[in-house]
PDB file of C-alpha atoms and ligand atoms in Angstrom:
ATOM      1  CA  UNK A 285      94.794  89.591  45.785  1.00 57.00           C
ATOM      2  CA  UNK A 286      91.124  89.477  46.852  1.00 65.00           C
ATOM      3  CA  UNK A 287      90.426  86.345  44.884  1.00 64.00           C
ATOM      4  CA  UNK A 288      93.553  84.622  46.637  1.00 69.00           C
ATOM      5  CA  UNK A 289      92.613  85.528  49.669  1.00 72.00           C
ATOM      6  CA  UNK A 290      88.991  84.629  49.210  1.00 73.00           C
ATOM      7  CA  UNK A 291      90.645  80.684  48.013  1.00 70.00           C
ATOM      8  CA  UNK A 292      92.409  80.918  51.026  1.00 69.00           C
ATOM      9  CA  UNK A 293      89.320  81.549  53.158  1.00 74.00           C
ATOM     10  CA  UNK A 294      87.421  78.909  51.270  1.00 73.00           C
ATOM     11  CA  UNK A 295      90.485  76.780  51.971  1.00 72.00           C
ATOM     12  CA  UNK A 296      90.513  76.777  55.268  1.00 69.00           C
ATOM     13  CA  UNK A 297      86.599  76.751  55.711  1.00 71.00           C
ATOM     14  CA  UNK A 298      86.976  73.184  54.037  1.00 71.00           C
ATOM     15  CA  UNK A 299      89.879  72.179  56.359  1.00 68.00           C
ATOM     16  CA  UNK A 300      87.896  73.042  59.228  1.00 66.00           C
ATOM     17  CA  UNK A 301      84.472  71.732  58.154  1.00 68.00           C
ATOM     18  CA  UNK A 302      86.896  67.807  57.399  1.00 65.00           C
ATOM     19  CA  UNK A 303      88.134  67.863  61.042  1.00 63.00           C
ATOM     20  CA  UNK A 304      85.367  68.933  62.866  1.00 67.00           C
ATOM     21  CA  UNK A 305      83.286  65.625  60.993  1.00 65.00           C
ATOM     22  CA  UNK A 306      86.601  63.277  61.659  1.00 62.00           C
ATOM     23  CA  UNK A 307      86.721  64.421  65.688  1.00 68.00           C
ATOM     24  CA  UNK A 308      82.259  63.817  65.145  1.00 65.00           C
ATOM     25  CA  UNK A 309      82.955  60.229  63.385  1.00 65.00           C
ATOM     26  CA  UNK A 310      85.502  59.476  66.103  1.00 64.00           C
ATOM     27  CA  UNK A 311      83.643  60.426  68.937  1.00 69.00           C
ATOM     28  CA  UNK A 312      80.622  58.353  68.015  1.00 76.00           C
ATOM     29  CA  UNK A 313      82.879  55.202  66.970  1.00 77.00           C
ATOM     30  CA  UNK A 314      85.092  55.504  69.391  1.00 81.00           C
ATOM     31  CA  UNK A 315      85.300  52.686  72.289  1.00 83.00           C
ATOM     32  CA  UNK A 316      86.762  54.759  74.833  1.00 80.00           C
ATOM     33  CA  UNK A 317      85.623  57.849  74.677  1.00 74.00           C
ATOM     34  CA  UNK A 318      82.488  59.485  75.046  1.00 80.00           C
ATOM     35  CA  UNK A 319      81.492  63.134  76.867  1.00 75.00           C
ATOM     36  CA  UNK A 320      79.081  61.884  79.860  1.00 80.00           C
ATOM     37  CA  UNK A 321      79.122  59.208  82.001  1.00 82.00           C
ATOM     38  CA  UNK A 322      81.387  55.812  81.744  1.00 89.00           C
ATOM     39  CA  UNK A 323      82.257  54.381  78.729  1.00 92.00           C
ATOM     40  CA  UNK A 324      84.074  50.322  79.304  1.00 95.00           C
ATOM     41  CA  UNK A 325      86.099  48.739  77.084  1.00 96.00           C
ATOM     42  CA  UNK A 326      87.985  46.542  79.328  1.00 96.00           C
ATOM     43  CA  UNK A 327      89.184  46.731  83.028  1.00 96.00           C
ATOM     44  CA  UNK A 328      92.606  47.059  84.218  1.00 95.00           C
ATOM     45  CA  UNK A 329      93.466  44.046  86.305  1.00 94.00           C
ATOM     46  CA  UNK A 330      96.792  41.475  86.815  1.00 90.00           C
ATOM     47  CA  UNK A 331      94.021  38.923  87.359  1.00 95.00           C
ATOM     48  CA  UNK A 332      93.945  36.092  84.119  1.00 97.00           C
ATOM     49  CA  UNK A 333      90.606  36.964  83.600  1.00 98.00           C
ATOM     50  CA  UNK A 334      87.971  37.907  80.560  1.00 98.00           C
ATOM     51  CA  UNK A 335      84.371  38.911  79.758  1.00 98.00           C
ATOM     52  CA  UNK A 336      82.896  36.872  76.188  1.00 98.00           C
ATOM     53  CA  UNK A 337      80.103  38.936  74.892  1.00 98.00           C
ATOM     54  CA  UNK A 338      78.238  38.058  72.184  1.00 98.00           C
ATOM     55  CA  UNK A 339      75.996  40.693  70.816  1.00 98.00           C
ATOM     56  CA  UNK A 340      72.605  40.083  68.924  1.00 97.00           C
ATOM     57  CA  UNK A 341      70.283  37.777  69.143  1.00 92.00           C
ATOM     58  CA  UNK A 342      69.147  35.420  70.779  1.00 96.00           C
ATOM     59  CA  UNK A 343      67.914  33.350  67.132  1.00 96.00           C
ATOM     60  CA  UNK A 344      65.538  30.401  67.645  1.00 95.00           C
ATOM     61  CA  UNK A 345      68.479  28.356  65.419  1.00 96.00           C
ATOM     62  CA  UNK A 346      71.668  29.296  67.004  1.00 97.00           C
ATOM     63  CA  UNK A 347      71.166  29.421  70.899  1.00 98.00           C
ATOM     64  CA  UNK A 348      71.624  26.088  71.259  1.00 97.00           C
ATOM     65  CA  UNK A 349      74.486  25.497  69.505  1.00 97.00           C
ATOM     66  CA  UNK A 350      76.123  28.480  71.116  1.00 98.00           C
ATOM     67  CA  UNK A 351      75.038  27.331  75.047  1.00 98.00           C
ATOM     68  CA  UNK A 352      76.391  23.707  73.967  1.00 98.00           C
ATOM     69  CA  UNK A 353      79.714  25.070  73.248  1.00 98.00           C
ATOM     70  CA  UNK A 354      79.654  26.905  76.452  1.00 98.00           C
ATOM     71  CA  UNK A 355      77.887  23.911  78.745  1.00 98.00           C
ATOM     72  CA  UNK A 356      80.822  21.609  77.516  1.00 98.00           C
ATOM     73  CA  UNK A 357      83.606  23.482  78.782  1.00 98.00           C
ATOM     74  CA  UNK A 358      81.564  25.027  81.998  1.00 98.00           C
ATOM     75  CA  UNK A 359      82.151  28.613  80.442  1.00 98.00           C
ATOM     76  CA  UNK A 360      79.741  31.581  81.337  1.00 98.00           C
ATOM     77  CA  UNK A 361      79.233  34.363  79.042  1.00 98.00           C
ATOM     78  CA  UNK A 362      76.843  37.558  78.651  1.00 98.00           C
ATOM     79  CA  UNK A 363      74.766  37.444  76.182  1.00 98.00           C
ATOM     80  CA  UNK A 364      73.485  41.572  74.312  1.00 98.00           C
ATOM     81  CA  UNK A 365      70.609  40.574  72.929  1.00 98.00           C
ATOM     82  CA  UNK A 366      67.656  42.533  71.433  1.00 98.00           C
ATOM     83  CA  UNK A 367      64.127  43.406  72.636  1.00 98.00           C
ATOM     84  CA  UNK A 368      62.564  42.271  69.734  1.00 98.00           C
ATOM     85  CA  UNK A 369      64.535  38.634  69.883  1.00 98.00           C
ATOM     86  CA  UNK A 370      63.643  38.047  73.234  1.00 98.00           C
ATOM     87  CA  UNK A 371      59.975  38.608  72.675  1.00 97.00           C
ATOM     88  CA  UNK A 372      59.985  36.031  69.614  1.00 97.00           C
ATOM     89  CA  UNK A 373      61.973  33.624  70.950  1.00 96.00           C
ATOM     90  CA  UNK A 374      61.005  33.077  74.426  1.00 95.00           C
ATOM     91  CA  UNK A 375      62.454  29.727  74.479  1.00 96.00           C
ATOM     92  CA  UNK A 376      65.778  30.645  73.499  1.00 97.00           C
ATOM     93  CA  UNK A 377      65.502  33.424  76.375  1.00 97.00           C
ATOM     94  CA  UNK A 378      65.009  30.364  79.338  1.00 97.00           C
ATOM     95  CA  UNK A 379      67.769  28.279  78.089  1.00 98.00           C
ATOM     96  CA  UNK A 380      70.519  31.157  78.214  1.00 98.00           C
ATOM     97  CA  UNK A 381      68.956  32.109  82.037  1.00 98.00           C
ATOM     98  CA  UNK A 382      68.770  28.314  82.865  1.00 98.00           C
ATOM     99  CA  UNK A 383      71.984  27.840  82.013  1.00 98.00           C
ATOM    100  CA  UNK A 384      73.504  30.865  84.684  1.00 98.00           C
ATOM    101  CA  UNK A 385      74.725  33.211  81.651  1.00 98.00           C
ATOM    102  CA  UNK A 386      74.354  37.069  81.627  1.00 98.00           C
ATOM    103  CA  UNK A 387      71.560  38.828  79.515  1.00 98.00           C
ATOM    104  CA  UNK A 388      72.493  42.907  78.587  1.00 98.00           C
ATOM    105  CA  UNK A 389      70.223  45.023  76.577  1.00 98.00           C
ATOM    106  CA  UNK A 390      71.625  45.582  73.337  1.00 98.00           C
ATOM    107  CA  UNK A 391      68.455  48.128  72.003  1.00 97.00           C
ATOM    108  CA  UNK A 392      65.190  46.625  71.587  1.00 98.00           C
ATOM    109  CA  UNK A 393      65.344  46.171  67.473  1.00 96.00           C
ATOM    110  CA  UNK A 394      68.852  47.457  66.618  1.00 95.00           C
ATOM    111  CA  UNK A 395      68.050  50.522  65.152  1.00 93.00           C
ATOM    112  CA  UNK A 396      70.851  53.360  65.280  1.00 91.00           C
ATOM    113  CA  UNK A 397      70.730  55.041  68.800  1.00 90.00           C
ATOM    114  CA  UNK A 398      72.975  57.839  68.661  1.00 83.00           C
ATOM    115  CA  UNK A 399      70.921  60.531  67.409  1.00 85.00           C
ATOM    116  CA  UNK A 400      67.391  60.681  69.061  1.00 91.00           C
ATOM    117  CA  UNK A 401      66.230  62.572  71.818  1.00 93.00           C
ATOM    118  CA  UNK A 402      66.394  61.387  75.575  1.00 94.00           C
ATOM    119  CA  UNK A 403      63.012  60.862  75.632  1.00 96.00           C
ATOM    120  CA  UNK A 404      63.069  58.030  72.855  1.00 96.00           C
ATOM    121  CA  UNK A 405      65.961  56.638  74.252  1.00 96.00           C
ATOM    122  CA  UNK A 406      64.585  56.273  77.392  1.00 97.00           C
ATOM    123  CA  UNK A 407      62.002  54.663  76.137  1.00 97.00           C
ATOM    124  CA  UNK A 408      63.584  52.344  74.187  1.00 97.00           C
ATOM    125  CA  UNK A 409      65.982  51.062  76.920  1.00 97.00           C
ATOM    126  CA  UNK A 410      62.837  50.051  79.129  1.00 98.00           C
ATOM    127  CA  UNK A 411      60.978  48.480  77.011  1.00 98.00           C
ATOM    128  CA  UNK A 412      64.183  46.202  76.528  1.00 98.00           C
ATOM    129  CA  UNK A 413      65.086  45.723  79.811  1.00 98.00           C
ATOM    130  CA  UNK A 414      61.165  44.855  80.407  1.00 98.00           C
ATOM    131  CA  UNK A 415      61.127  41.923  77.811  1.00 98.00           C
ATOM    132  CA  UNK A 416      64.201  40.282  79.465  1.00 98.00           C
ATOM    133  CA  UNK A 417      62.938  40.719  83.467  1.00 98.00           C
ATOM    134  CA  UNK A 418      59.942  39.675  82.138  1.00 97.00           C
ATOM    135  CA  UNK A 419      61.880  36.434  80.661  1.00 96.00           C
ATOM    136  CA  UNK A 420      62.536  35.524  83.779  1.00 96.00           C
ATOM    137  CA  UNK A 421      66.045  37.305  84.193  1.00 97.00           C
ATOM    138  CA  UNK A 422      66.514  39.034  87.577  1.00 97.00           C
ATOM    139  CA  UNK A 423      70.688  39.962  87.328  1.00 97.00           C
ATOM    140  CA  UNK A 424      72.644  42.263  86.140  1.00 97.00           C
ATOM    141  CA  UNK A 425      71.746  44.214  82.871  1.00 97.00           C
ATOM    142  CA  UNK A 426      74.058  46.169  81.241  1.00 98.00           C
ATOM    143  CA  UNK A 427      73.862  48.032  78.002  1.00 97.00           C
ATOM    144  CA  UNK A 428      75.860  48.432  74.956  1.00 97.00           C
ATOM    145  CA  UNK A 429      74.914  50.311  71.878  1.00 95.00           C
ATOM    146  CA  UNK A 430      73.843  48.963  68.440  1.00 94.00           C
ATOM    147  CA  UNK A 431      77.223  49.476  66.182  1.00 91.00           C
ATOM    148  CA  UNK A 432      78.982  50.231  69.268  1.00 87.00           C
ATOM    149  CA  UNK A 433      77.329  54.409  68.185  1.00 84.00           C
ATOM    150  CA  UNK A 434      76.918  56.949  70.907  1.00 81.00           C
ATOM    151  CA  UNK A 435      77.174  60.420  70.395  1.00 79.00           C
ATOM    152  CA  UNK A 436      76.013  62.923  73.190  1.00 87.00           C
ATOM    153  CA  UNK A 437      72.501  62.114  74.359  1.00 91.00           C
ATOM    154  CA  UNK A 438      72.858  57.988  74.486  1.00 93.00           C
ATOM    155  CA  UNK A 439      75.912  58.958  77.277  1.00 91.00           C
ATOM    156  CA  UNK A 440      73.722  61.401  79.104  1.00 92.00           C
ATOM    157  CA  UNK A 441      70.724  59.106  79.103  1.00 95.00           C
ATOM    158  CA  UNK A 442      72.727  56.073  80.404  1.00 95.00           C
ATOM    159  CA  UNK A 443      74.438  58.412  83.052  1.00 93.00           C
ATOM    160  CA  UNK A 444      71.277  59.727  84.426  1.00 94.00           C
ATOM    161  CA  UNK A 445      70.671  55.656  84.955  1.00 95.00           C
ATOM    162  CA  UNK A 446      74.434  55.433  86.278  1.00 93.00           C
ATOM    163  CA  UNK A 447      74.403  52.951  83.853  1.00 95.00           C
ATOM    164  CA  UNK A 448      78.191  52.672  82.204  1.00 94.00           C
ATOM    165  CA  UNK A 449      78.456  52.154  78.144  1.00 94.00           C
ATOM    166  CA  UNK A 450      79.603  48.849  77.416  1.00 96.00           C
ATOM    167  CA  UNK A 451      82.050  48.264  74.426  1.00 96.00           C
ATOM    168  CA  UNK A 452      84.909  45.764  74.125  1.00 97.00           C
ATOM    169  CA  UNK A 453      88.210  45.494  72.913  1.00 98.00           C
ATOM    170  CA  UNK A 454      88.520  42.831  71.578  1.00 98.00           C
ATOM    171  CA  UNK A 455      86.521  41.964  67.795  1.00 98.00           C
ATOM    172  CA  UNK A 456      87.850  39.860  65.168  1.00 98.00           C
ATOM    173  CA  UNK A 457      85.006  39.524  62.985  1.00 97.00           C
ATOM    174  CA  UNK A 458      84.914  41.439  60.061  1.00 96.00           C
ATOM    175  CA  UNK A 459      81.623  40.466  59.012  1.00 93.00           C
ATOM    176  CA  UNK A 460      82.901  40.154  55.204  1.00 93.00           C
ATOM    177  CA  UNK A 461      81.637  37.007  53.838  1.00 87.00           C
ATOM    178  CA  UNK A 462      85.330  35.412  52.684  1.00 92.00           C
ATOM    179  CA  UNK A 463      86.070  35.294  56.804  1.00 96.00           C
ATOM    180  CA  UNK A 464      87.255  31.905  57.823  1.00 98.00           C
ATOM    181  CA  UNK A 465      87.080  30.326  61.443  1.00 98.00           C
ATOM    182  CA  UNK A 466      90.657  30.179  61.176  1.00 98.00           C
ATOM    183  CA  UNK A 467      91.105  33.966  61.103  1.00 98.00           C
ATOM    184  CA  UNK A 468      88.240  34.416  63.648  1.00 98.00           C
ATOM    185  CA  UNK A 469      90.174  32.030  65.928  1.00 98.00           C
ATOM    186  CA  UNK A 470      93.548  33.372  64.979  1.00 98.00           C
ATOM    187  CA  UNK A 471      93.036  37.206  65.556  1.00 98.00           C
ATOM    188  CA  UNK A 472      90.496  36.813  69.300  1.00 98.00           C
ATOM    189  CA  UNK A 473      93.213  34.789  70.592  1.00 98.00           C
ATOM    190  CA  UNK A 474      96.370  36.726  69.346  1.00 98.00           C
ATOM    191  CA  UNK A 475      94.186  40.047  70.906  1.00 98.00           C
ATOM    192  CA  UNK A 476      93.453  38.609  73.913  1.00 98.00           C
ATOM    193  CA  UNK A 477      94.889  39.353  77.126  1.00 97.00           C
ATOM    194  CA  UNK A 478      93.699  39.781  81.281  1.00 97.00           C
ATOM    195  CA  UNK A 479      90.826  42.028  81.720  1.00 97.00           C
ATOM    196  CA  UNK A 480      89.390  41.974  78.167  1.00 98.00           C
ATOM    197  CA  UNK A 481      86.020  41.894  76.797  1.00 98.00           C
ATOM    198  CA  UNK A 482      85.637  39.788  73.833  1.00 98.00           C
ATOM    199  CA  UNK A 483      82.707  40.647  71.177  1.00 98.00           C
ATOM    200  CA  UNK A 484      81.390  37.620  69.051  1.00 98.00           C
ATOM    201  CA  UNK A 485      78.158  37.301  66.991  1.00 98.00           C
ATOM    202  CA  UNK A 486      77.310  34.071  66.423  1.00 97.00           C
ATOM    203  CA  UNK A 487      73.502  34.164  66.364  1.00 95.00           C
ATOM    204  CA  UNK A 488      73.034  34.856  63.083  1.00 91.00           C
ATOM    205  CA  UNK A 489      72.633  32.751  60.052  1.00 90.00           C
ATOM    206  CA  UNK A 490      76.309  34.066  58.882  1.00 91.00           C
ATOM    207  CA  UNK A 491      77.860  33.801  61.854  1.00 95.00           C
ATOM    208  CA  UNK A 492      78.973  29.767  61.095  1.00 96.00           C
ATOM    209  CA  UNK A 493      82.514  31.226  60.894  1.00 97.00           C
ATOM    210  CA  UNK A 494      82.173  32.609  64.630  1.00 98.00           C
ATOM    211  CA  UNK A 495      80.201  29.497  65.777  1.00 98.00           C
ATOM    212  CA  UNK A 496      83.016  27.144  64.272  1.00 98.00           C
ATOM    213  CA  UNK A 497      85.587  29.447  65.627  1.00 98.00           C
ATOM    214  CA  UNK A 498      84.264  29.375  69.364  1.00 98.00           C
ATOM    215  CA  UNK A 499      85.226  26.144  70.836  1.00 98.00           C
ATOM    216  CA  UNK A 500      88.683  26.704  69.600  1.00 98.00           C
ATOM    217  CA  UNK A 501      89.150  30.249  70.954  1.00 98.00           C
ATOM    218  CA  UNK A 502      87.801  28.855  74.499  1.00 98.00           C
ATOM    219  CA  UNK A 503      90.171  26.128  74.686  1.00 98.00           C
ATOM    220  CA  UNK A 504      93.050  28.153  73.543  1.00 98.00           C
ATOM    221  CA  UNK A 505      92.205  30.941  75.969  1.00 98.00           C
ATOM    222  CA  UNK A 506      91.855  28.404  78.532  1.00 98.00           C
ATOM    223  CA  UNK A 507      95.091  26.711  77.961  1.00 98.00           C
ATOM    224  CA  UNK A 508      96.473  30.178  78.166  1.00 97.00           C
ATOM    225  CA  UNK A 509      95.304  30.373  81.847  1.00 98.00           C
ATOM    226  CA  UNK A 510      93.040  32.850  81.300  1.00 98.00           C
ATOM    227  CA  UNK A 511      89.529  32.109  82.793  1.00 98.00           C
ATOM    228  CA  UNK A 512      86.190  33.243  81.513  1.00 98.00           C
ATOM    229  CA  UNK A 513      83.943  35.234  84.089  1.00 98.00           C
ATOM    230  CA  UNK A 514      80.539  36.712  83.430  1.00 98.00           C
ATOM    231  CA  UNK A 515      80.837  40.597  82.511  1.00 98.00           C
ATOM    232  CA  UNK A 516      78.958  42.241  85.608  1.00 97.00           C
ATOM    233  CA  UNK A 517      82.093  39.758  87.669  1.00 97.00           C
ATOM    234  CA  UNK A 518      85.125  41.604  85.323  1.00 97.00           C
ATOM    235  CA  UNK A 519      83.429  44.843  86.082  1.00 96.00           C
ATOM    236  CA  UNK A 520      83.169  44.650  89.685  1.00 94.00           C
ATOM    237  CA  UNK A 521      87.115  44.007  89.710  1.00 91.00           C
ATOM    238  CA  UNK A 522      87.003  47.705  87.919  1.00 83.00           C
ATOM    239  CA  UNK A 523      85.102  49.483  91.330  1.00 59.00           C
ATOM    240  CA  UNK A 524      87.069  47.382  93.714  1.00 50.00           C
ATOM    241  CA  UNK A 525      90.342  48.941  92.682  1.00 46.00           C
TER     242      UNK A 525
HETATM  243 ZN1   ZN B 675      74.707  44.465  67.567  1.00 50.00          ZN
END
């Protein structure tokens, strides 16, 4: 009887132990929940409207490629990009501000964020947004996580800043290397609706299935009626109602 009941103890140590890590993996992946502050995914609103992000970045090969797409159809997007890019690629940095597009700080070198102490954090965060204001950029600069990680102390950092976390909810990539542009295309679109924020990567050297993908999710979109604002205009739609 003792040894049962010391398998059932074990038992339910083990049980316990597996849900507290699945509520812990949730938490940190999750895109709509986190324990401080405000966490955005997308904003409520009948208006045909939606935020393209694309995260990473900006490369010295892709930016212009990327802003061409963009130029052609008069769309604006926001653009996460890293501390470290900025700083290499300076020139990369004045075409996305010349061209009246959003820069966010996506972590200066994309390291994970959501287990270091405020102090790092903080210091991290502002020697990002110091690269990109000293780019040139003087709007809005949001943040949004590497991986899309938080876990407790990222939230409480960026709520001391009132600073909101800045996900999406809509990402078709699944950064496998079969991917075509046709599924890319096929999946943003099908996802898409008013008030969401769209997360592409097309800076990288693998992103050609993302870059080939763009033009047609933008005209698609755009035939849809939706129109393309820059993030910091979908959010202030979120405070005015
Ligand atoms: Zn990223």
């Amino acid at each position: 009887m003792r040894f049962r009941k010391a398998v059932l103890r074990a038992g339910v140590g083990l049980l316990t132990l597996a849900l507290l890590f699945l509520g812990f993996d949730r938490l940190t992946d999750s895109t709509t929940t986190q324990v401080f502050g405000a966490i955005i995914a997308r904003v409520e609103t009948p208006d045909p409207i939606v935020a393209l992000t694309f995260d990473d970045g900006p490369s010295a090969a892709h930016t212009g490629e990327v802003l061409k797409i963009l130029a052609e159809r008069s769309i604006p997007a926001t653009f996460f990009v890293l501390g470290r890019n900025v700083e290499a690629n300076p020139d990369a940095v004045q075409a996305i501000i010349a061209a009246g597009h959003e820069l966010g700080n996506h972590s200066w070198d994309h390291s994970a964020m959501w287990l270091r102490s405020a102090r790092d954090l903080r210091d991290e965060l502002a020697r990002t947004d110091a690269a990109i204001r000293d780019a040139g950029y003087a709007g809005p600069l949001h943040f949004r996580p590497p991986f899309g990680r938080k876990f407790l102390m990222l939230p409480w950092v960026l709520s001391q800043q009132n600073r909101p976390n800045i996900m999406w909810s809509v990402a078709a990539e699944s950064f496998t290397p079969g991917q075509t542009a046709d599924e890319i295309h096929r999946l943003t679109v099908a996802a898409t609706g008013p008030g969401d924020i769209i997360l592409l990567h097309p800076m990288y050297g693998s992103g050609a299935a993302t870059r080939d993908a763009l033009p047609r999710i933008l005209d698609d979109l755009t035939a849809r009626g939706l129109q393309f604002v820059l993030l910091s205009d979908l959010l202030a739609r979120r405070s005015a109602d």
